[in-house]
mmCIF file of C-alpha atoms in Angstrom:
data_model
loop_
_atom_site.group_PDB
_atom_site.id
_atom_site.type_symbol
_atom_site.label_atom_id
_atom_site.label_comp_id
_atom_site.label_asym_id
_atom_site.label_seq_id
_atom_site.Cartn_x
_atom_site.Cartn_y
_atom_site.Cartn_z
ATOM 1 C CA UNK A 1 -26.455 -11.147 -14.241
ATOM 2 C CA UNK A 2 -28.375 -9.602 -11.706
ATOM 3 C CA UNK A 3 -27.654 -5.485 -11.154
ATOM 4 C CA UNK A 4 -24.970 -4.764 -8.344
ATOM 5 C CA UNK A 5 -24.064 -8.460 -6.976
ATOM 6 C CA UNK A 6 -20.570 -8.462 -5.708
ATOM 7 C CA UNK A 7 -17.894 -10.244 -8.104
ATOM 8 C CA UNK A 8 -17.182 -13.550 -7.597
ATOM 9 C CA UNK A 9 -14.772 -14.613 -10.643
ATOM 10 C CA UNK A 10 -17.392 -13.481 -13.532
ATOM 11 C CA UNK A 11 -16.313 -11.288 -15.959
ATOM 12 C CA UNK A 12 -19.275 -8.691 -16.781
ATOM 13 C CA UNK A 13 -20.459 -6.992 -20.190
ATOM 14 C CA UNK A 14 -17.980 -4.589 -21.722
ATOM 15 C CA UNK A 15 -15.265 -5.557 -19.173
ATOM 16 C CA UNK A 16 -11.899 -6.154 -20.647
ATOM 17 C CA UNK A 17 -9.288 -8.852 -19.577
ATOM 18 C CA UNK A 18 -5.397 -9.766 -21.019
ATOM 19 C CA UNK A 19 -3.089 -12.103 -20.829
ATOM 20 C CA UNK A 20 -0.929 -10.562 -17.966
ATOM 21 C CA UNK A 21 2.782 -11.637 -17.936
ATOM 22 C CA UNK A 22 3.813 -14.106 -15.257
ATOM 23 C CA UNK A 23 3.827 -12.568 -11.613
ATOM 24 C CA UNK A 24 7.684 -13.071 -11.278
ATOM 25 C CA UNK A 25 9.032 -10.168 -10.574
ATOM 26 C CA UNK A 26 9.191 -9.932 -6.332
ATOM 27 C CA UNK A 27 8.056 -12.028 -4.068
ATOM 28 C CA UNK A 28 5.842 -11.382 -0.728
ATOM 29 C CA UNK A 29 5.453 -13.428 2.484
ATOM 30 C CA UNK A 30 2.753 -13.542 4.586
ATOM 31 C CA UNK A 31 3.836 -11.461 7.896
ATOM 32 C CA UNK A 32 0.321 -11.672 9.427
ATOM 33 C CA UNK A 33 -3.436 -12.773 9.458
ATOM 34 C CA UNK A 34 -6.601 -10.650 9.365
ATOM 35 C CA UNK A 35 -9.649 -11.624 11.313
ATOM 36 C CA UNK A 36 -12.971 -9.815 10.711
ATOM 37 C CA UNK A 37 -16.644 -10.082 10.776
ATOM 38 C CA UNK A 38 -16.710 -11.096 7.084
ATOM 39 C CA UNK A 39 -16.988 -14.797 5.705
ATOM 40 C CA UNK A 40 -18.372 -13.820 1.986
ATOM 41 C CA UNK A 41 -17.606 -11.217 -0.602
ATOM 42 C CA UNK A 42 -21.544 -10.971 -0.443
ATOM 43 C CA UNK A 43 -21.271 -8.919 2.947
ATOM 44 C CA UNK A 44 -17.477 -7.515 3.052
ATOM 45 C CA UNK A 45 -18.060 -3.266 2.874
ATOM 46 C CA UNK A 46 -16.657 -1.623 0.017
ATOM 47 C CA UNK A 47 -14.974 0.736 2.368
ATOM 48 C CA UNK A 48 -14.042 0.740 6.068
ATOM 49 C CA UNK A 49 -15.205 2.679 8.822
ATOM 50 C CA UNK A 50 -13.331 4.061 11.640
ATOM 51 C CA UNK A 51 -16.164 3.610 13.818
ATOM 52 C CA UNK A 52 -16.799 -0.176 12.140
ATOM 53 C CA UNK A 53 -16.334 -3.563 13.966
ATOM 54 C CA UNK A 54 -13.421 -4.218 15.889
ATOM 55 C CA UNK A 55 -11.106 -6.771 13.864
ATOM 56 C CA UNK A 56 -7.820 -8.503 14.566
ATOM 57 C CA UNK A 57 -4.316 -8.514 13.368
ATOM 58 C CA UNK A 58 -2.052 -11.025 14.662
ATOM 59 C CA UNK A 59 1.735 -10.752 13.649
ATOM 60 C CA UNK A 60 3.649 -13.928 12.699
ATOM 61 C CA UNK A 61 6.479 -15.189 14.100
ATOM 62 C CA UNK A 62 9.659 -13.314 13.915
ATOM 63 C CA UNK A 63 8.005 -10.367 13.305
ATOM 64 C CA UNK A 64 6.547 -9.641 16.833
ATOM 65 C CA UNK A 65 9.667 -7.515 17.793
ATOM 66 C CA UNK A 66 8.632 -5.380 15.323
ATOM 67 C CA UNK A 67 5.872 -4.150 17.010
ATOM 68 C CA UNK A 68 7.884 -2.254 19.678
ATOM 69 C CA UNK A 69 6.316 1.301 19.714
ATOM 70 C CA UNK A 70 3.318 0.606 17.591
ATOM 71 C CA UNK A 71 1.375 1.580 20.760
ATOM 72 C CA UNK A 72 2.233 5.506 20.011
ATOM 73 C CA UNK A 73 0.262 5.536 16.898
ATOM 74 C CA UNK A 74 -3.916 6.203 16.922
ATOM 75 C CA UNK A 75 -3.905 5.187 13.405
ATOM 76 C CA UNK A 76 -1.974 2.629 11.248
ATOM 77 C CA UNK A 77 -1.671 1.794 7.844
ATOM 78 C CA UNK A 78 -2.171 -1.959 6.774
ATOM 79 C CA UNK A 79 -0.790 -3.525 3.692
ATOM 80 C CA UNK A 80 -3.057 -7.177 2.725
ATOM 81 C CA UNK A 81 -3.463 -9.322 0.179
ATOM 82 C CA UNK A 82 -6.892 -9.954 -1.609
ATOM 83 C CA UNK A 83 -5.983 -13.875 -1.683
ATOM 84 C CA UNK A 84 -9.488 -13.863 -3.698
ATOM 85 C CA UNK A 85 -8.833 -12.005 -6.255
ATOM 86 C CA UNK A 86 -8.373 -12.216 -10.087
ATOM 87 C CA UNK A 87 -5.449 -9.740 -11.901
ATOM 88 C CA UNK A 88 -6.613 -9.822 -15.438
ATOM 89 C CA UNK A 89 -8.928 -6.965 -15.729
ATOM 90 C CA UNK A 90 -7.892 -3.388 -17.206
ATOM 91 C CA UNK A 91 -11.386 -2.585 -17.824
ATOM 92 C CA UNK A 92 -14.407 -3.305 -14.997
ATOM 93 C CA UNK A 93 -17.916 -2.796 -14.770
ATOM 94 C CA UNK A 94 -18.201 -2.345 -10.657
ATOM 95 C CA UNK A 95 -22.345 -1.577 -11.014
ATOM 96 C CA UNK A 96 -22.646 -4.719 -13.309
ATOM 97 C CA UNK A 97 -24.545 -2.154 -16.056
ATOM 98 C CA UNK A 98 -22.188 -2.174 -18.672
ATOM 99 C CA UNK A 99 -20.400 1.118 -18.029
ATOM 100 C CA UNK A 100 -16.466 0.276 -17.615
ATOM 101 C CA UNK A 101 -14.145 1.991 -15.539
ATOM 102 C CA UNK A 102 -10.497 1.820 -15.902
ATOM 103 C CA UNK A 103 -8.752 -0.700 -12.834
ATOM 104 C CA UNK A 104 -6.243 2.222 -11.651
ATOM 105 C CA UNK A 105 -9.582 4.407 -11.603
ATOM 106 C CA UNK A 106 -11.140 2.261 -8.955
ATOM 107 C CA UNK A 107 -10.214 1.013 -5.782
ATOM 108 C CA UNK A 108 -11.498 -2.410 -6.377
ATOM 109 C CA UNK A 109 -10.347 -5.271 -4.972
ATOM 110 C CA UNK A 110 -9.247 -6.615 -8.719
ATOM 111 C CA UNK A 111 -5.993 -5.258 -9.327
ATOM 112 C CA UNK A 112 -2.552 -6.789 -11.206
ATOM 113 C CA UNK A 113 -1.622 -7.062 -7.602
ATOM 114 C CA UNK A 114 -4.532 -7.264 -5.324
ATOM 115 C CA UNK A 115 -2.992 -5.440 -2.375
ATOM 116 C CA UNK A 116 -5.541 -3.402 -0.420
ATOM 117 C CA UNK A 117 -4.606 -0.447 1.494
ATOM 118 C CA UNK A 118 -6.361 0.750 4.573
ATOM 119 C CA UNK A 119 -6.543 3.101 7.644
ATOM 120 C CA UNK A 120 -7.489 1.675 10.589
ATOM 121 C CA UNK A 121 -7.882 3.515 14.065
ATOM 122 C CA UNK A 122 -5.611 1.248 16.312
ATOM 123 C CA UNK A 123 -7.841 0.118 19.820
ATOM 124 C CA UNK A 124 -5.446 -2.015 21.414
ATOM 125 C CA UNK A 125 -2.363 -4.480 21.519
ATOM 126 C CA UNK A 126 -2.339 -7.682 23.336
ATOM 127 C CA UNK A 127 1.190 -9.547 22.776
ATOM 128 C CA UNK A 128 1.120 -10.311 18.659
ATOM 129 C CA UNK A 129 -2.821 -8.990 18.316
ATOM 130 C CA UNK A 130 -3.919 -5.614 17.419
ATOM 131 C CA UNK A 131 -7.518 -4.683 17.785
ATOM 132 C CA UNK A 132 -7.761 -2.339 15.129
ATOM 133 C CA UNK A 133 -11.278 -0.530 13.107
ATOM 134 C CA UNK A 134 -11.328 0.558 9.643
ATOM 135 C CA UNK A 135 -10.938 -2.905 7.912
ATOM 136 C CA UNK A 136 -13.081 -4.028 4.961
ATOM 137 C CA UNK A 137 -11.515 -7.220 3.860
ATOM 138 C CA UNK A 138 -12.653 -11.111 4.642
ATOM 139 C CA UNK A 139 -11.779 -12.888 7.121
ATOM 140 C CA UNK A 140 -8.336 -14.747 6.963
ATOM 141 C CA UNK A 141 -6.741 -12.100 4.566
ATOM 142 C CA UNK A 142 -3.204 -12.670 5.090
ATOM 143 C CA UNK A 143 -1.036 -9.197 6.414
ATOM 144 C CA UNK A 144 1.332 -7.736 4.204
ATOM 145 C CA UNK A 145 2.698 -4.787 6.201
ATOM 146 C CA UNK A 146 1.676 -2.198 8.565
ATOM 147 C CA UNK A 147 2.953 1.445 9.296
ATOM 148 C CA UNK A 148 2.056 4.388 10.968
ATOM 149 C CA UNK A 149 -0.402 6.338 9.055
ATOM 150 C CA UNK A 150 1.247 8.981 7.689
ATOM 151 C CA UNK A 151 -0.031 11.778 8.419
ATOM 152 C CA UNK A 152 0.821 11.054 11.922
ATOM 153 C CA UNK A 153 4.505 10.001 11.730
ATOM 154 C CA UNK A 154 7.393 12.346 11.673
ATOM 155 C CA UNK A 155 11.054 10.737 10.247
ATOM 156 C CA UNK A 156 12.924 10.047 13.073
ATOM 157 C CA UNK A 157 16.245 9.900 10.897
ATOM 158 C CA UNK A 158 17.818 13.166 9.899
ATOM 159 C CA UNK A 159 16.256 15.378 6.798
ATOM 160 C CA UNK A 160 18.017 14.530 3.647
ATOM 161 C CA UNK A 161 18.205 17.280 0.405
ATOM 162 C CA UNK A 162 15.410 15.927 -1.222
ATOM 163 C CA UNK A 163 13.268 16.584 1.565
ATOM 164 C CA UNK A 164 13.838 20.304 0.488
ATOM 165 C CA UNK A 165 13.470 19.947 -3.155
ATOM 166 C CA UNK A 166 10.192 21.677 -4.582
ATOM 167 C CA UNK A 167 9.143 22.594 -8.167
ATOM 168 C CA UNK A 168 10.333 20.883 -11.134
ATOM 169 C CA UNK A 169 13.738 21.993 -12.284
ATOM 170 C CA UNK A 170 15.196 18.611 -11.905
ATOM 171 C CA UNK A 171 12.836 17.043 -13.850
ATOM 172 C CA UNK A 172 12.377 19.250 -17.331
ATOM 173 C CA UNK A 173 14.526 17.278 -19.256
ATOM 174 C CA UNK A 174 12.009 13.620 -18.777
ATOM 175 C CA UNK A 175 8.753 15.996 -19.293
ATOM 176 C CA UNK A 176 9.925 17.356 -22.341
ATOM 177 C CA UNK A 177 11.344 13.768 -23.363
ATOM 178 C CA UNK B 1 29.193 4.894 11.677
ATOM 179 C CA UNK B 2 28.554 8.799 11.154
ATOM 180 C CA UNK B 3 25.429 9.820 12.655
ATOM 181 C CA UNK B 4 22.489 10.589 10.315
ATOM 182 C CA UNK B 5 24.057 8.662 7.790
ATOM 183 C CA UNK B 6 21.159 7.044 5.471
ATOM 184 C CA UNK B 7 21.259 3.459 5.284
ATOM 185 C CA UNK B 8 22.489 1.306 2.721
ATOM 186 C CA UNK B 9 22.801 -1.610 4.049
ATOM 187 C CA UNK B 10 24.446 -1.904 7.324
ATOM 188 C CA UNK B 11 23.061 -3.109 10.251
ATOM 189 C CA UNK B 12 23.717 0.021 13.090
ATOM 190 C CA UNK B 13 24.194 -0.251 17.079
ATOM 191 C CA UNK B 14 21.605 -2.099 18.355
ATOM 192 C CA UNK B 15 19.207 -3.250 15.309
ATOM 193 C CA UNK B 16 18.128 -6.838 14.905
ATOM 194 C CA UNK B 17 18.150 -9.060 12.310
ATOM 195 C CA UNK B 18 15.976 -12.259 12.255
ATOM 196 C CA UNK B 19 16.556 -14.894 9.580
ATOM 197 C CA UNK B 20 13.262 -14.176 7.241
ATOM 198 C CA UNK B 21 11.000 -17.016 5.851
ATOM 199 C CA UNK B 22 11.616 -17.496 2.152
ATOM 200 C CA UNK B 23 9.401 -15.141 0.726
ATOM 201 C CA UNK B 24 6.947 -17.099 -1.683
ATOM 202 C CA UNK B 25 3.679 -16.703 -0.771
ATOM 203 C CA UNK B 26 2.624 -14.424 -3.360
ATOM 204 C CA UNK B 27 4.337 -13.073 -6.214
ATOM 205 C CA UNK B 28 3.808 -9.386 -7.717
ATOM 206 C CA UNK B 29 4.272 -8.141 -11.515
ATOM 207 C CA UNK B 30 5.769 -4.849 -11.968
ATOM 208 C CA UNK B 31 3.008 -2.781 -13.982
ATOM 209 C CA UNK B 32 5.872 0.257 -14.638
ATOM 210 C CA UNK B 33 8.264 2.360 -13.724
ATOM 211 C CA UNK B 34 8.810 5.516 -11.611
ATOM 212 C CA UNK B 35 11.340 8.758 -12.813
ATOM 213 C CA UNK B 36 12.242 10.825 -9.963
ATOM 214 C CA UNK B 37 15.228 13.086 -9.809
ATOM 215 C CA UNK B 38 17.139 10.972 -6.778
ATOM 216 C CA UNK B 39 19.823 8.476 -7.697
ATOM 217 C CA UNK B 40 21.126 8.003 -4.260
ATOM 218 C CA UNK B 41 19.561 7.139 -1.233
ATOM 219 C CA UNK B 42 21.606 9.550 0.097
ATOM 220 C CA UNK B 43 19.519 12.404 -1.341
ATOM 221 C CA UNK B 44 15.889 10.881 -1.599
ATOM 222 C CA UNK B 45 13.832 12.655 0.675
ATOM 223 C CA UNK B 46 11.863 10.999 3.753
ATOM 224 C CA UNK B 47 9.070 12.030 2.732
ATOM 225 C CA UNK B 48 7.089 13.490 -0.802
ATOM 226 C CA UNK B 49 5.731 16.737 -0.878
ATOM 227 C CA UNK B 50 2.905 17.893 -2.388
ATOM 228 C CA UNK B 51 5.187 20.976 -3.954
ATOM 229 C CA UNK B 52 7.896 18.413 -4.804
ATOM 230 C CA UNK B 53 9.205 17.993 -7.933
ATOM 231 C CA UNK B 54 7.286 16.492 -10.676
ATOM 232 C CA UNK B 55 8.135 12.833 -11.280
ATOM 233 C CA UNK B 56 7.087 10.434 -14.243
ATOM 234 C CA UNK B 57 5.002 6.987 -13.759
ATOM 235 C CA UNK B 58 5.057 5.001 -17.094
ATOM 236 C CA UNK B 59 2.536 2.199 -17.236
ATOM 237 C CA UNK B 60 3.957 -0.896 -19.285
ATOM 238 C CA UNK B 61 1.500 -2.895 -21.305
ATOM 239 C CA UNK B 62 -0.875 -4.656 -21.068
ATOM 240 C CA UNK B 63 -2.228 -2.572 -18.706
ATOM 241 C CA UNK B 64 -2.497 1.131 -20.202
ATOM 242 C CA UNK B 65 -5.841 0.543 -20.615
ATOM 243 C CA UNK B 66 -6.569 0.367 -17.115
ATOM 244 C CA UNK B 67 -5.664 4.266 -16.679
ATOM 245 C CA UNK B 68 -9.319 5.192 -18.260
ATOM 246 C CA UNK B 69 -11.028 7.851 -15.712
ATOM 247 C CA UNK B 70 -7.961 8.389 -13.904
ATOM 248 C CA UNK B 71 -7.602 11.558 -14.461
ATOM 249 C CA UNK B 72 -10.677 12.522 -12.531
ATOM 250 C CA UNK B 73 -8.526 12.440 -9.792
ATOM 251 C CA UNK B 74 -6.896 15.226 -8.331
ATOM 252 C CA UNK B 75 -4.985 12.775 -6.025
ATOM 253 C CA UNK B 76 -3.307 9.016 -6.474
ATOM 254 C CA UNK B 77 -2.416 6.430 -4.193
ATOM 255 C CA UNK B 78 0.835 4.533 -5.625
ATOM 256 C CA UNK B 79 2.075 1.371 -4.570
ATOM 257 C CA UNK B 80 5.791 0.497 -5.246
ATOM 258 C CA UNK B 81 8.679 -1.828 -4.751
ATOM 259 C CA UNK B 82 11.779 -0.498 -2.682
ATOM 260 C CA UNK B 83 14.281 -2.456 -4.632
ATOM 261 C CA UNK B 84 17.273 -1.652 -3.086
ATOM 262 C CA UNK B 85 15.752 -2.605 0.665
ATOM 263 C CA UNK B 86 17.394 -5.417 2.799
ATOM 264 C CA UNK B 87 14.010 -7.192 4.553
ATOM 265 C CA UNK B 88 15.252 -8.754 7.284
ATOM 266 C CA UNK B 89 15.562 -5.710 10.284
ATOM 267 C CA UNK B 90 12.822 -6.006 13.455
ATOM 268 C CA UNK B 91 14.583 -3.227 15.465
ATOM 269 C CA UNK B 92 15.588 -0.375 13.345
ATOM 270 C CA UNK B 93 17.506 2.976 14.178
ATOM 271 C CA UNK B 94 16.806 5.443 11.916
ATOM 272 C CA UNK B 95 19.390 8.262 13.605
ATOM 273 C CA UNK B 96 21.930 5.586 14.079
ATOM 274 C CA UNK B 97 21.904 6.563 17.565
ATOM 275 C CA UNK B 98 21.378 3.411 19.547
ATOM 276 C CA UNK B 99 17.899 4.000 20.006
ATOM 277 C CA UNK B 100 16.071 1.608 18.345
ATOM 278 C CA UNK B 101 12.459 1.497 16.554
ATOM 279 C CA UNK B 102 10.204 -1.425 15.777
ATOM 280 C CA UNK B 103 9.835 -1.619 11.771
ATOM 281 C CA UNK B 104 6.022 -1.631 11.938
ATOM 282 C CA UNK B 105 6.283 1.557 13.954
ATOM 283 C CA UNK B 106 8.029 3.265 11.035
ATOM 284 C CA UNK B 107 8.120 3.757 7.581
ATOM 285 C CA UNK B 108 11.716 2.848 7.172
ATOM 286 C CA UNK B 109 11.950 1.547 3.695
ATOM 287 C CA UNK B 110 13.521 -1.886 5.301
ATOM 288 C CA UNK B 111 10.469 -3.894 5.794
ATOM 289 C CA UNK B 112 9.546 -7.751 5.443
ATOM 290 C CA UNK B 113 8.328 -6.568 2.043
ATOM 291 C CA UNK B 114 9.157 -3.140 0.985
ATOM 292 C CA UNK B 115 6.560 -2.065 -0.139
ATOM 293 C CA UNK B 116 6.056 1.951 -0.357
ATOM 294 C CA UNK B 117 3.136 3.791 -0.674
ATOM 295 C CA UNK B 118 2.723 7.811 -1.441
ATOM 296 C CA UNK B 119 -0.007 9.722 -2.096
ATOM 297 C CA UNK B 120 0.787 11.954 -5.379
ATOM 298 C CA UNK B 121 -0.819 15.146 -6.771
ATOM 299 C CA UNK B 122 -1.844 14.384 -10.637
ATOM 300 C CA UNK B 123 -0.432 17.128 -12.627
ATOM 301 C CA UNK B 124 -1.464 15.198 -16.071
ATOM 302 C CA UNK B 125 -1.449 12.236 -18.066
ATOM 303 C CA UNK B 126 0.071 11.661 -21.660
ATOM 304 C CA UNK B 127 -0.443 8.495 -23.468
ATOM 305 C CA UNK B 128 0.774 5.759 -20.755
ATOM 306 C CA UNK B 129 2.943 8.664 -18.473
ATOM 307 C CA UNK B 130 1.597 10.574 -15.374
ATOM 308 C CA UNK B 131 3.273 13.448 -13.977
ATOM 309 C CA UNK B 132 2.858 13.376 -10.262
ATOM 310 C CA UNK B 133 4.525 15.323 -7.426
ATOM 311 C CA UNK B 134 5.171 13.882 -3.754
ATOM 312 C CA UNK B 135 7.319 10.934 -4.671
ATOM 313 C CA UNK B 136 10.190 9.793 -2.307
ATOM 314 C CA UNK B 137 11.797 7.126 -4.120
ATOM 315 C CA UNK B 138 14.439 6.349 -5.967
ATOM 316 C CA UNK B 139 14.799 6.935 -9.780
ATOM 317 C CA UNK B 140 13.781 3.324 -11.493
ATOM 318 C CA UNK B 141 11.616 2.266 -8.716
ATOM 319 C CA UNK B 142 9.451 -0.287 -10.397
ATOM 320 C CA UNK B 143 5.765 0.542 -10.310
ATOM 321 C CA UNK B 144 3.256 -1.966 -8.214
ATOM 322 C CA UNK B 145 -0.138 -0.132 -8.016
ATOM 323 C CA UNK B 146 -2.040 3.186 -8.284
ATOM 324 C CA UNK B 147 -5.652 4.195 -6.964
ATOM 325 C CA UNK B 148 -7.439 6.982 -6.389
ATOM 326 C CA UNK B 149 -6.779 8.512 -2.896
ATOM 327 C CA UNK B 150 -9.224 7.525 -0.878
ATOM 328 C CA UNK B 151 -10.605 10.788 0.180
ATOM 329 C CA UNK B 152 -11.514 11.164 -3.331
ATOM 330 C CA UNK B 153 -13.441 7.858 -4.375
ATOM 331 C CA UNK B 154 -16.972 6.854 -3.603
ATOM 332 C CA UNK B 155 -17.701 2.797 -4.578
ATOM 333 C CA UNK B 156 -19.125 2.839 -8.146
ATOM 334 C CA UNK B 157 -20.992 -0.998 -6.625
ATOM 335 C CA UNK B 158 -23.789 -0.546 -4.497
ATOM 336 C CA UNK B 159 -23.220 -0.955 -0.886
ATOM 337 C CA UNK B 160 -23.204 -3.822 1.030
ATOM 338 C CA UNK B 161 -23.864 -5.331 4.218
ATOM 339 C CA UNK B 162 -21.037 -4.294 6.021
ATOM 340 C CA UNK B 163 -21.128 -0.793 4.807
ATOM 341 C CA UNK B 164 -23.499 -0.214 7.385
ATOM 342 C CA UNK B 165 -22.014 -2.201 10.256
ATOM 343 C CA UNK B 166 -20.444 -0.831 13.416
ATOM 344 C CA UNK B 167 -19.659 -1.605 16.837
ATOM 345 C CA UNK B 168 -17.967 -4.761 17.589
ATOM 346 C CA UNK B 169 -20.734 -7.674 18.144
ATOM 347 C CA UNK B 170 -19.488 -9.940 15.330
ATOM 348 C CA UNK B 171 -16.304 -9.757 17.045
ATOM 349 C CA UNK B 172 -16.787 -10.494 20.715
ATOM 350 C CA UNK B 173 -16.021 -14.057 20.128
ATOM 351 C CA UNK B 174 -12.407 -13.097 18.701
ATOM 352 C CA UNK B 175 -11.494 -10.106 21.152
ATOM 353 C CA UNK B 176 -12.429 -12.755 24.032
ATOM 354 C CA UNK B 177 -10.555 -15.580 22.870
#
């Protein structure tokens, strides 16, 4: 295997895979589709840039209303899914040199549920299209979600006591246990 | 309705409801479970804080192994499952005032798939526990992902291709059309 190709489906030296229990436990559907630059894991970037190529998000059907005051927000937080992927791996060798890094240790796209997270700075919205930067995933990745990135959104609902609550008083009995 | 009331599952003054697509594009796997002090969602707070109190994330098996390296990370991105969400809101109003919200233009729990994500401060890790502050959920939130923050990570893989791309030529086509 040649040093630092991208994964397709191989597994590489040292890398551990299980049997992972059926995926049965909550179920997604597709609210969206991605378009970007990208046609090949071969070229994808391993991390977005806010100053990277402009991509598209268009929202499916009966979602669109839910785009009312998306507008306010400079930068949003999109949910995908890496339709790609495999889930298997607890163990992965992203340099392909036999040095293996745990999977919640990485932000590869090989996760028990590939779900990729991103910040992307928000250029435009035409009717169900944003025009958003910031993406790194291929082309036709379906849309999971999107929300206002959060450092930038403010509840809008009333405070609730938890959103007072510091230290750890309420939890000494579950670090003990 | 009183005002500020949290939501359980009413539909307020002026919210809409559209009648979802069966969710079954893609199915998820819960990978563990989250302890936080809040049994209601009368008390869970909008938003975690980084002082908040310290809350548990037990990885089930078979994926403990995949927590090697994360504690080189002073910061977490977890993925989770809001259990207790209805999914079928457009038009929300989070202070039950009339005034109503699009649901991708807040990060109302109710969501075509409620998903949440926080970003945690790692206190430590014992055997397949972490002990995290600046959770918002609910006790028994079942557990979806967790990543390093992305502040934090660099890509282990060599970059690629569209690491270095910015600008929006590959995308003229699409903004155009």
């Amino acid at each position: 295997m040649e040093m630092g190709m991208v994964r397709l489906n191989e597994i590489r030296t040292n890398e551990v895979a299980i049997a992972p229990p059926q995926a049965e436990d909550a179920a997604l559907v597709f609210i969206g589709r991605i378009s970007t630059p990208w046609t090949s894991r071969l070229e994808t970037p391993r991390q977005g840039r806010p100053d990277g190529p402009v991509c598209t998000i268009e929202i499916f059907e009966p979602w669109v209303a839910a785009l009312k005051g998306v507008e306010r927000f400079e930068r949003l937080e999109v949910l995908y899914w890496l339709h790609h992927s495999r889930r298997d791996l607890v163990l992965q060798s992203p340099a392909s040199n036999g040095e293996v890094h745990g999977t919640f240790s990485i932000r590869s796209p090989v996760r028990p549920n590939p779900i990729g997270t991103s910040i992307v700075v928000l250029e435009k919205i035409e009717g169900n299209r944003l025009f958003v930067r910031g993406l790194d995933c291929l082309d036709g990745t379906p849309l999971i979600d999107l929300k206002p990135d959060r450092a930038l959104f403010k509840p809008i609902a009333p405070p609730q006591q938890g959103d007072f609550e510091t230290g750890q008083v309420h939890m000494c009995k579950k670090i003990e246990g």
